[in-house]
PDB file of C-alpha atoms in Angstrom:
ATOM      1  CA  UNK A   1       3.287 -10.469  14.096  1.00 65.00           C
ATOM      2  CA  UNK A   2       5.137  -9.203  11.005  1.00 77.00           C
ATOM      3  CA  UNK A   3       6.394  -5.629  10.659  1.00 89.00           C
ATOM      4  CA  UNK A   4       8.257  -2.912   8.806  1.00 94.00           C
ATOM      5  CA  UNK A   5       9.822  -0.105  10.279  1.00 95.00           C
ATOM      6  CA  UNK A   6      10.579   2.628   7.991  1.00 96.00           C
ATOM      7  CA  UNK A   7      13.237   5.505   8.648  1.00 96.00           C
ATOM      8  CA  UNK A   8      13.082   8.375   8.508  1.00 97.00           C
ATOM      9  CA  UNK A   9       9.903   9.395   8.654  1.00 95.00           C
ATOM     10  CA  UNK A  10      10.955  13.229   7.057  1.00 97.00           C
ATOM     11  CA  UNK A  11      13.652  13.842   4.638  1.00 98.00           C
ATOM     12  CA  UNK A  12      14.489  16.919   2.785  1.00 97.00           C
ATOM     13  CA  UNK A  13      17.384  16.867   0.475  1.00 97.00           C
ATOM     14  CA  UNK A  14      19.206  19.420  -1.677  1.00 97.00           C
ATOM     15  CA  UNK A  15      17.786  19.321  -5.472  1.00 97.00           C
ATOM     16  CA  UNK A  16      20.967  16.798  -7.375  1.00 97.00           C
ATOM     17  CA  UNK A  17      21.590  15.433  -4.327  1.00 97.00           C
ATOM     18  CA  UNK A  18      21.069  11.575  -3.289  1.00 98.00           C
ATOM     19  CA  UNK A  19      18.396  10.579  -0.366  1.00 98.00           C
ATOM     20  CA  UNK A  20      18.532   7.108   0.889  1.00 98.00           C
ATOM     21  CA  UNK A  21      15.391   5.322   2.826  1.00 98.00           C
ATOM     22  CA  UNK A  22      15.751   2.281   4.790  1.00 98.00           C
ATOM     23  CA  UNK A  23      13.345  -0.470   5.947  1.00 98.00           C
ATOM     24  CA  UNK A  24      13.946  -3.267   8.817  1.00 97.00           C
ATOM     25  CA  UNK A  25      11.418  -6.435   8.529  1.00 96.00           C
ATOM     26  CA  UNK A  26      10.828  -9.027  11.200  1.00 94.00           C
ATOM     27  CA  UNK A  27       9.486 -11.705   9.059  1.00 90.00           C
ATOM     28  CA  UNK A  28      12.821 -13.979   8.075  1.00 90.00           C
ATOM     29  CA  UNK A  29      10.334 -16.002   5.811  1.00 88.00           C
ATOM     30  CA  UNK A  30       9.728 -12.831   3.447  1.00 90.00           C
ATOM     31  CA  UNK A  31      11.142 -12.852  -0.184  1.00 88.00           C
ATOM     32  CA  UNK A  32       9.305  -9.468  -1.732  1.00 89.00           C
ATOM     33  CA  UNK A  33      10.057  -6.056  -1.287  1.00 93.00           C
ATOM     34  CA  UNK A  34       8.520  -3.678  -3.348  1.00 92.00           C
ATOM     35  CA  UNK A  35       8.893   0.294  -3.220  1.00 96.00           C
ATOM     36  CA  UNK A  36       5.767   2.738  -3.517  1.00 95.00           C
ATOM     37  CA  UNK A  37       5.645   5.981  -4.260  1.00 96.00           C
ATOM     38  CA  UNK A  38       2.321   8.458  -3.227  1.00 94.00           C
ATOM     39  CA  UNK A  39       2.170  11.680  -4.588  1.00 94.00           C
ATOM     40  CA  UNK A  40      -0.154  14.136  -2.582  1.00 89.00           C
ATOM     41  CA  UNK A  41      -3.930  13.322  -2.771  1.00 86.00           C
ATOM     42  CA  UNK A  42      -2.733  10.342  -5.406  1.00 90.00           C
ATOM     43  CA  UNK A  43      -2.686   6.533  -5.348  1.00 92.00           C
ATOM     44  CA  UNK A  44       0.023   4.783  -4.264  1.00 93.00           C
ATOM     45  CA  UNK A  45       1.944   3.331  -7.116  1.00 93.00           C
ATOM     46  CA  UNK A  46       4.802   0.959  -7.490  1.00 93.00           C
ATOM     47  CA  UNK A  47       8.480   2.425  -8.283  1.00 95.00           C
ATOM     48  CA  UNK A  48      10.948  -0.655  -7.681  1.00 95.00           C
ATOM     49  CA  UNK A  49      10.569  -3.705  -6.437  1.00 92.00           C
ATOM     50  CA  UNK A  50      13.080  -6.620  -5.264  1.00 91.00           C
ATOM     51  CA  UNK A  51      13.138  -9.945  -4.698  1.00 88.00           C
ATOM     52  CA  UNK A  52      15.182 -12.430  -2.304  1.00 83.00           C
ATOM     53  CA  UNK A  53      17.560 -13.842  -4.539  1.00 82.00           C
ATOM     54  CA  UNK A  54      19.184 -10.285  -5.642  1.00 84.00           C
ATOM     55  CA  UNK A  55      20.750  -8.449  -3.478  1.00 90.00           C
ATOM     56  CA  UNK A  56      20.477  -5.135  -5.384  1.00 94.00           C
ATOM     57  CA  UNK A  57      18.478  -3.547  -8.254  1.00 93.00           C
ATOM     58  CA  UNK A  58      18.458  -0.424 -10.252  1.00 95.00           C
ATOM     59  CA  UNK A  59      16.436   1.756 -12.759  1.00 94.00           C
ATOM     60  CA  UNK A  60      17.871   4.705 -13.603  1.00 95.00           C
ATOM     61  CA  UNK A  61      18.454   7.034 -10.901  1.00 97.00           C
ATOM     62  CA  UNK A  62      16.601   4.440  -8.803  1.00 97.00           C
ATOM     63  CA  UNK A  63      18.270   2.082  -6.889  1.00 97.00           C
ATOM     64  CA  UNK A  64      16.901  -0.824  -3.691  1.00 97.00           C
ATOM     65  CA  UNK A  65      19.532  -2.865  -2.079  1.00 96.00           C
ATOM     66  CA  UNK A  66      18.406  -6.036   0.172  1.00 96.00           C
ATOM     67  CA  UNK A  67      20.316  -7.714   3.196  1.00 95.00           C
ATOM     68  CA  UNK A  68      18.392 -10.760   4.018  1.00 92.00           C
ATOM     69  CA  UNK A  69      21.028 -11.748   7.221  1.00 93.00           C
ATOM     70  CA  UNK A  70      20.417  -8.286   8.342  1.00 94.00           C
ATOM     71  CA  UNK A  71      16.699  -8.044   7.197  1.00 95.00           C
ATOM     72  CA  UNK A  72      16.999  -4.961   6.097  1.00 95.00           C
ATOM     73  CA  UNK A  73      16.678  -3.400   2.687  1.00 97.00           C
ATOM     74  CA  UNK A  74      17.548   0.822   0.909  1.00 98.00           C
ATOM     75  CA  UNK A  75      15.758   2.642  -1.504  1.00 98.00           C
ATOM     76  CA  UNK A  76      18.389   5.286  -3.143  1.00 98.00           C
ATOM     77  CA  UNK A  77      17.177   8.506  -5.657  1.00 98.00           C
ATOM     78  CA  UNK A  78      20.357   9.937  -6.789  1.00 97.00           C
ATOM     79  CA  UNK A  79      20.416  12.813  -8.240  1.00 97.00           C
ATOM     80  CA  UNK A  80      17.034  13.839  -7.268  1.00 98.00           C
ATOM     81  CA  UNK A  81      14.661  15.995  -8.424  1.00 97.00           C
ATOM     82  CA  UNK A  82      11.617  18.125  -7.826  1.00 96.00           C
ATOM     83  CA  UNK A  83       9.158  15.672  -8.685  1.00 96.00           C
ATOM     84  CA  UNK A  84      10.741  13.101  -6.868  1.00 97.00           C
ATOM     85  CA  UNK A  85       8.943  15.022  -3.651  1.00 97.00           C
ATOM     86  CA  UNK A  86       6.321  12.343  -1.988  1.00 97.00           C
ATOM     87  CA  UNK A  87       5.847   9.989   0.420  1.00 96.00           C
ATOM     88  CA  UNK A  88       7.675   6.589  -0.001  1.00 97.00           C
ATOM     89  CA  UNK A  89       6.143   3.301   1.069  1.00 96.00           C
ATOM     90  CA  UNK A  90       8.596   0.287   1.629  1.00 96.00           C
ATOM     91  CA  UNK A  91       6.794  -3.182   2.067  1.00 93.00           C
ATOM     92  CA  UNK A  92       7.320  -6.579   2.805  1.00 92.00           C
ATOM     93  CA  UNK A  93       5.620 -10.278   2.030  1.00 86.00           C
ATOM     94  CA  UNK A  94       5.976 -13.779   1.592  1.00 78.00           C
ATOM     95  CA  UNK A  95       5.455 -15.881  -1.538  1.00 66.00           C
ATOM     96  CA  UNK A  96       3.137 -17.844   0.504  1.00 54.00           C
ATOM     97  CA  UNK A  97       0.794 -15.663   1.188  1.00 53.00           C
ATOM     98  CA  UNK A  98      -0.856 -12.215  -0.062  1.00 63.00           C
ATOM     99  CA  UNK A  99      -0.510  -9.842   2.741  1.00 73.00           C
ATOM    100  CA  UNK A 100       1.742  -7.636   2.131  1.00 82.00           C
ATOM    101  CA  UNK A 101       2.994  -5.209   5.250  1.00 87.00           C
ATOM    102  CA  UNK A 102       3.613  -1.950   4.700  1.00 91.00           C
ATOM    103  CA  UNK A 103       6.165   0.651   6.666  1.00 93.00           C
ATOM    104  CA  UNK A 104       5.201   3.785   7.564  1.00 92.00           C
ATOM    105  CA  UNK A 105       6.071   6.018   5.119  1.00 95.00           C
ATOM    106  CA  UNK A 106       8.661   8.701   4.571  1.00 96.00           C
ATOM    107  CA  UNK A 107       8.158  12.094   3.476  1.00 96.00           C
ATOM    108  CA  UNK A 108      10.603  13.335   0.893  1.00 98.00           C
ATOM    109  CA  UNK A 109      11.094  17.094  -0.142  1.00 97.00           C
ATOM    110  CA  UNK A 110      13.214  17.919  -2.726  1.00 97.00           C
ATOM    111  CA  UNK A 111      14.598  21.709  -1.797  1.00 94.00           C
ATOM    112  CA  UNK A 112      15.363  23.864  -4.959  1.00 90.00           C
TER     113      UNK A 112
ATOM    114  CA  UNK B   1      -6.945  -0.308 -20.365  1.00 57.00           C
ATOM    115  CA  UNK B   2      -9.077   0.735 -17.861  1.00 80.00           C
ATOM    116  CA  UNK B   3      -7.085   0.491 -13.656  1.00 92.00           C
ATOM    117  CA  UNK B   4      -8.551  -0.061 -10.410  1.00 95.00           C
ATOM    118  CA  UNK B   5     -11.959   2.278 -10.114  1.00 96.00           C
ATOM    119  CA  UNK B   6     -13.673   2.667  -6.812  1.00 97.00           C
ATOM    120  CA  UNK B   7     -16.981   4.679  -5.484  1.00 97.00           C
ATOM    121  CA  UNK B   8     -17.429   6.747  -4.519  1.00 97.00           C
ATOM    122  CA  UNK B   9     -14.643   8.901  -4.257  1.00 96.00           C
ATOM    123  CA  UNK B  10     -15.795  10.941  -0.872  1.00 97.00           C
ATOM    124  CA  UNK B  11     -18.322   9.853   1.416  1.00 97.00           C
ATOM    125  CA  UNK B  12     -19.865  12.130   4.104  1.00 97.00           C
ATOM    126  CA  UNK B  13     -22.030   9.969   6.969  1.00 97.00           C
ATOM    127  CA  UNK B  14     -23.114  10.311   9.927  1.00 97.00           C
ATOM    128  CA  UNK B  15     -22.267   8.379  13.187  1.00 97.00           C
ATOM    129  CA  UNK B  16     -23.927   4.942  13.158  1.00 97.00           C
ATOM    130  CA  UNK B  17     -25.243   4.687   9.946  1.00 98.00           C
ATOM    131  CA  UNK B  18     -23.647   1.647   7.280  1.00 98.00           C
ATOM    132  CA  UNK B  19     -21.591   2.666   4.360  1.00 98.00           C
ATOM    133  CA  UNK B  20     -20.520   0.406   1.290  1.00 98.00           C
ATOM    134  CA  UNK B  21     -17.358   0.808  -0.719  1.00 98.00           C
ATOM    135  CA  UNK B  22     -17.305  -0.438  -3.856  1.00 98.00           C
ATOM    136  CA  UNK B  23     -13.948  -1.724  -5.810  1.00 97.00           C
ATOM    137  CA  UNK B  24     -13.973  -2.696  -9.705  1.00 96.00           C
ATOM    138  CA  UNK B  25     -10.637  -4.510 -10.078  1.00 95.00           C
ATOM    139  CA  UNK B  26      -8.601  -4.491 -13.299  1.00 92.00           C
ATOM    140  CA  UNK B  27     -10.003  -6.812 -15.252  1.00 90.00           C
ATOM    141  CA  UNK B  28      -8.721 -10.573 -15.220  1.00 86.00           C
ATOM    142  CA  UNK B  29      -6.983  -9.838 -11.728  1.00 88.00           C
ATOM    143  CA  UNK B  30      -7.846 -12.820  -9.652  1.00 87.00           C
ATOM    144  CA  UNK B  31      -6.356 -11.180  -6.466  1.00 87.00           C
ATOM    145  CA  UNK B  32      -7.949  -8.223  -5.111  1.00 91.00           C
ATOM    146  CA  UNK B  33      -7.013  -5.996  -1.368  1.00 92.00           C
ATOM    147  CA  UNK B  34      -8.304  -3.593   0.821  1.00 95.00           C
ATOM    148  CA  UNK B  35      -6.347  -0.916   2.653  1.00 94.00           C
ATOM    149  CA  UNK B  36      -6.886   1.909   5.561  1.00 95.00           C
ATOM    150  CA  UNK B  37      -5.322   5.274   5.459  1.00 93.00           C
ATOM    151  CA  UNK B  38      -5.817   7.350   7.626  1.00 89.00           C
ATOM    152  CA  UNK B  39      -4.357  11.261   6.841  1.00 81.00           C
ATOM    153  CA  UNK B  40      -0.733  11.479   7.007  1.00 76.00           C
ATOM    154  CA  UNK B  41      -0.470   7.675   7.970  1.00 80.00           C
ATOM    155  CA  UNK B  42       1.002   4.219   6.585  1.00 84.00           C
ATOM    156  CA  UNK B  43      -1.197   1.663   4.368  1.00 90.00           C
ATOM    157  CA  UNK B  44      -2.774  -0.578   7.081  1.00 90.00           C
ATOM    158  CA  UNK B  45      -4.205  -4.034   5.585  1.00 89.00           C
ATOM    159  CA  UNK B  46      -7.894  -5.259   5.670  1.00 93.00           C
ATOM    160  CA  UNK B  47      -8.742  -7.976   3.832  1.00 92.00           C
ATOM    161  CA  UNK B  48      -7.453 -10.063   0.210  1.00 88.00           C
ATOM    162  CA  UNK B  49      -9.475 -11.842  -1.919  1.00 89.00           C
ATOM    163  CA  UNK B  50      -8.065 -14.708  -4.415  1.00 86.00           C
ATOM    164  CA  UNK B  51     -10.917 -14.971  -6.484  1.00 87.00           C
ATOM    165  CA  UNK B  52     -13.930 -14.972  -4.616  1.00 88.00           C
ATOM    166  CA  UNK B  53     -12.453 -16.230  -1.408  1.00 87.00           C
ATOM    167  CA  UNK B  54     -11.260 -14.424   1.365  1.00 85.00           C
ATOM    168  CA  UNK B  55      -8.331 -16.002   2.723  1.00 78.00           C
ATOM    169  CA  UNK B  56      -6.875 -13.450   5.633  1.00 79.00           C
ATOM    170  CA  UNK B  57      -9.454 -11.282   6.964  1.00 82.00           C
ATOM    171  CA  UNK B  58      -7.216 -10.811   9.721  1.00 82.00           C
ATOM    172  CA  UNK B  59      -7.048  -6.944   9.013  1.00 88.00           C
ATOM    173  CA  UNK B  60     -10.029  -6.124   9.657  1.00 92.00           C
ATOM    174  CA  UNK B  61     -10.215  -3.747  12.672  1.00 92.00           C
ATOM    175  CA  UNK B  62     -13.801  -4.956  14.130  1.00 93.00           C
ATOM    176  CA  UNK B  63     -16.796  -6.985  13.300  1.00 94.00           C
ATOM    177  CA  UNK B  64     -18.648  -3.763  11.785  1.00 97.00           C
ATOM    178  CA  UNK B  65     -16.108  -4.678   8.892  1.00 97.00           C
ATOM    179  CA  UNK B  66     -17.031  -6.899   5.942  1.00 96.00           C
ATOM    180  CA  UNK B  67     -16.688  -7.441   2.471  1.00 96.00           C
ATOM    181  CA  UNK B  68     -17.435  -9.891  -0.324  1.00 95.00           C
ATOM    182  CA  UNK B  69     -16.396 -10.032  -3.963  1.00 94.00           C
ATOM    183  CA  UNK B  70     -18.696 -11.679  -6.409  1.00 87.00           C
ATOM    184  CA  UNK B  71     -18.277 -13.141 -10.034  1.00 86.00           C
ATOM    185  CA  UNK B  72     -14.457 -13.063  -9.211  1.00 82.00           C
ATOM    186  CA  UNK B  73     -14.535  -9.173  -9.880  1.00 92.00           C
ATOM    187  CA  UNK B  74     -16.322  -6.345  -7.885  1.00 96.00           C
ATOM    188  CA  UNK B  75     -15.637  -5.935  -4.219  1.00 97.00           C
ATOM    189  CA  UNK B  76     -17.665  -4.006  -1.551  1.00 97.00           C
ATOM    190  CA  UNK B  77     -16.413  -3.185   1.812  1.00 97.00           C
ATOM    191  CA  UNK B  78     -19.253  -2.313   4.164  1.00 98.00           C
ATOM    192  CA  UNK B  79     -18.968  -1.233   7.528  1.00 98.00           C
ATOM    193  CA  UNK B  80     -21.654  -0.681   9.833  1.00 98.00           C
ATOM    194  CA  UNK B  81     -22.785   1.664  12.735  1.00 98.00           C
ATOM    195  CA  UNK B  82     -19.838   4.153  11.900  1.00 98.00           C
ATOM    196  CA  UNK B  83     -17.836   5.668  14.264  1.00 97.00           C
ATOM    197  CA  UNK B  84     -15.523   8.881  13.639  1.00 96.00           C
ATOM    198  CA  UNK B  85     -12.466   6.458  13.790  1.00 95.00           C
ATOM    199  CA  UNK B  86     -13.184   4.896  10.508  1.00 96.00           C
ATOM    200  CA  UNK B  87     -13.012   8.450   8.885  1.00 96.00           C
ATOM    201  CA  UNK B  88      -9.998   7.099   6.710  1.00 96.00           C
ATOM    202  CA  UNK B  89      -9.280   7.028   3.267  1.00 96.00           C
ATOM    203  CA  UNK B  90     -10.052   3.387   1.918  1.00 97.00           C
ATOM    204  CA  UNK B  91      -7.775   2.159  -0.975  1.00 96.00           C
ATOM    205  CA  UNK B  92      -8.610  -0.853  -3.302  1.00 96.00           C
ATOM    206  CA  UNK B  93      -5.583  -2.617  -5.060  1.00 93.00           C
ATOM    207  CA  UNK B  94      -5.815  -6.016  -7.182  1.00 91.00           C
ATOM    208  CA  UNK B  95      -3.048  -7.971  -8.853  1.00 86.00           C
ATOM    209  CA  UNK B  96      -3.176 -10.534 -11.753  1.00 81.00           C
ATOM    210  CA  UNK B  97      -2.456 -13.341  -9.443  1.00 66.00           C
ATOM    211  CA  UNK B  98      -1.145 -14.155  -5.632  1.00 54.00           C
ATOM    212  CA  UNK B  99       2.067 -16.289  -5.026  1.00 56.00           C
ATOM    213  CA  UNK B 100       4.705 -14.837  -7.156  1.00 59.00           C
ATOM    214  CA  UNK B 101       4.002 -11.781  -5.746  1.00 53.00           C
ATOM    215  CA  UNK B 102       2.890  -9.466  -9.044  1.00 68.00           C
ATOM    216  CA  UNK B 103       2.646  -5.863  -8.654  1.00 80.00           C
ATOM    217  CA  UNK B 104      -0.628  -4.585  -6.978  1.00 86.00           C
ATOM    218  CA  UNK B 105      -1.977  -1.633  -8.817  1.00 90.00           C
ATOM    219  CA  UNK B 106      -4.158   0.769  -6.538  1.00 93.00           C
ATOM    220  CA  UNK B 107      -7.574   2.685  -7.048  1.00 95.00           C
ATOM    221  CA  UNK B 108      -7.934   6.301  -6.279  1.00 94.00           C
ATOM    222  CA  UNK B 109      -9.758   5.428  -3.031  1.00 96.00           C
ATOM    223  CA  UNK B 110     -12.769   6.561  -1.338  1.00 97.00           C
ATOM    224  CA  UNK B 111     -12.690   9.212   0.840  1.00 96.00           C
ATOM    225  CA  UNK B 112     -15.001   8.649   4.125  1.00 97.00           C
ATOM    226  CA  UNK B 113     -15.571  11.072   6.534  1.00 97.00           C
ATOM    227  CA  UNK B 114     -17.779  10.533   9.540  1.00 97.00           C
ATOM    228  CA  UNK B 115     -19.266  13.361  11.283  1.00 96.00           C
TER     229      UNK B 115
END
């Protein structure tokens, strides 16, 4: 069946410094890929998202990057921050259908 | 406006006895989803609804699992004879509309712990 992995699973970065969070998907048919972010004891809520026919996208110090031959796609923070500690969802899906499949999440800490 | 509510926000049962989860979508969102997550875990998928319909239920961990949505707006998951693996936390999320893909906005979840 269809799956994300998500790597790394921990990730503690220098305050200003960039961290970088990648995501593999086996479904070739997928064309979504949006980024959540869950603060602790918060809903999950949407940060980025991309779609097949880019192969990058940014929002301020924000950035995804897709590689549909590879089926892979990045999340970058640059110049991050102390709120910018959470747990980062990637996800995949298909225009065809609804389900969207999650990875497993990565824990980011920020270190002052 | 008003997001995704859901209710309760914690639930304390006890083993073997039926709980309902209740979802109040934003309104005029025709799709509607139901996630599992359990603490410190990933988002695992239950069930979508596109309007009243459930098209993929395939999520759904057991046949204790259900849920219907009615008038094209509230949801209610109910699981029966509970077990201390559903302890979980059970997030709602609905989205103006399935195929291109909009943003799904999330509820604050119930909390369900079974003793």
């Amino acid at each position: 069946g269809e799956n994300v992995e998500q790597h790394p699973s921990t990730l503690s970065v220098q305050e200003g410094d960039s961290a970088v969070i990648k995501c593999t998907y086996s479904d070739s048919a997928s064309n979504y890929f949006p980024w959540y972010k869950q603060e602790l004891g918060k809903r999950p809520q949407l940060i980025i998202d991309i779609r097949s026919n880019v192969g990058e996208k940014k929002d301020q110090r924000i950035a995804v990057t897709l590689n549909k031959t590879a089926k892979h796609f990045s999340l970058h923070i640059t110049e991050t921050q102390p709120e910018d500690s959470a747990v980062y969802f990637c996800a995949a899906s298909r225009s065809s259908a609804s389900k969207i499949i999650f990875g497993s999440g990565t824990r980011l800490s920020i270190r002052p | 406006g008003a997001g995704v509510s859901q209710s309760p926000s914690n639930k304390v049962t006890e083993k073997g006895k039926d709980v309902e989860l209740r979802c109040d979508p934003i309104s005029g969102h025709t799709a509607l989803y139901w996630y599992r997550q359990s603490l410190g875990q990933g988002l695992e998928f239950l069930i979508y609804f596109q309007g009243n319909s459930a098209p993929d239920k395939s999520g759904l961990p057991s046949d204790r699992f259900s849920a219907e949505r009615t008038g094209g707006s509230v949801s209610t998951l109910t699981i029966q004879r509970t077990q201390q693996e559903d302890s979980a936390v059970y997030l709602c999320a609905s989205s103006p509309r399935t195929g291109r893909q909009e943003t799904q906005y999330f509820g604050p979840g119930t909390r369900l712990l079974v003793l």
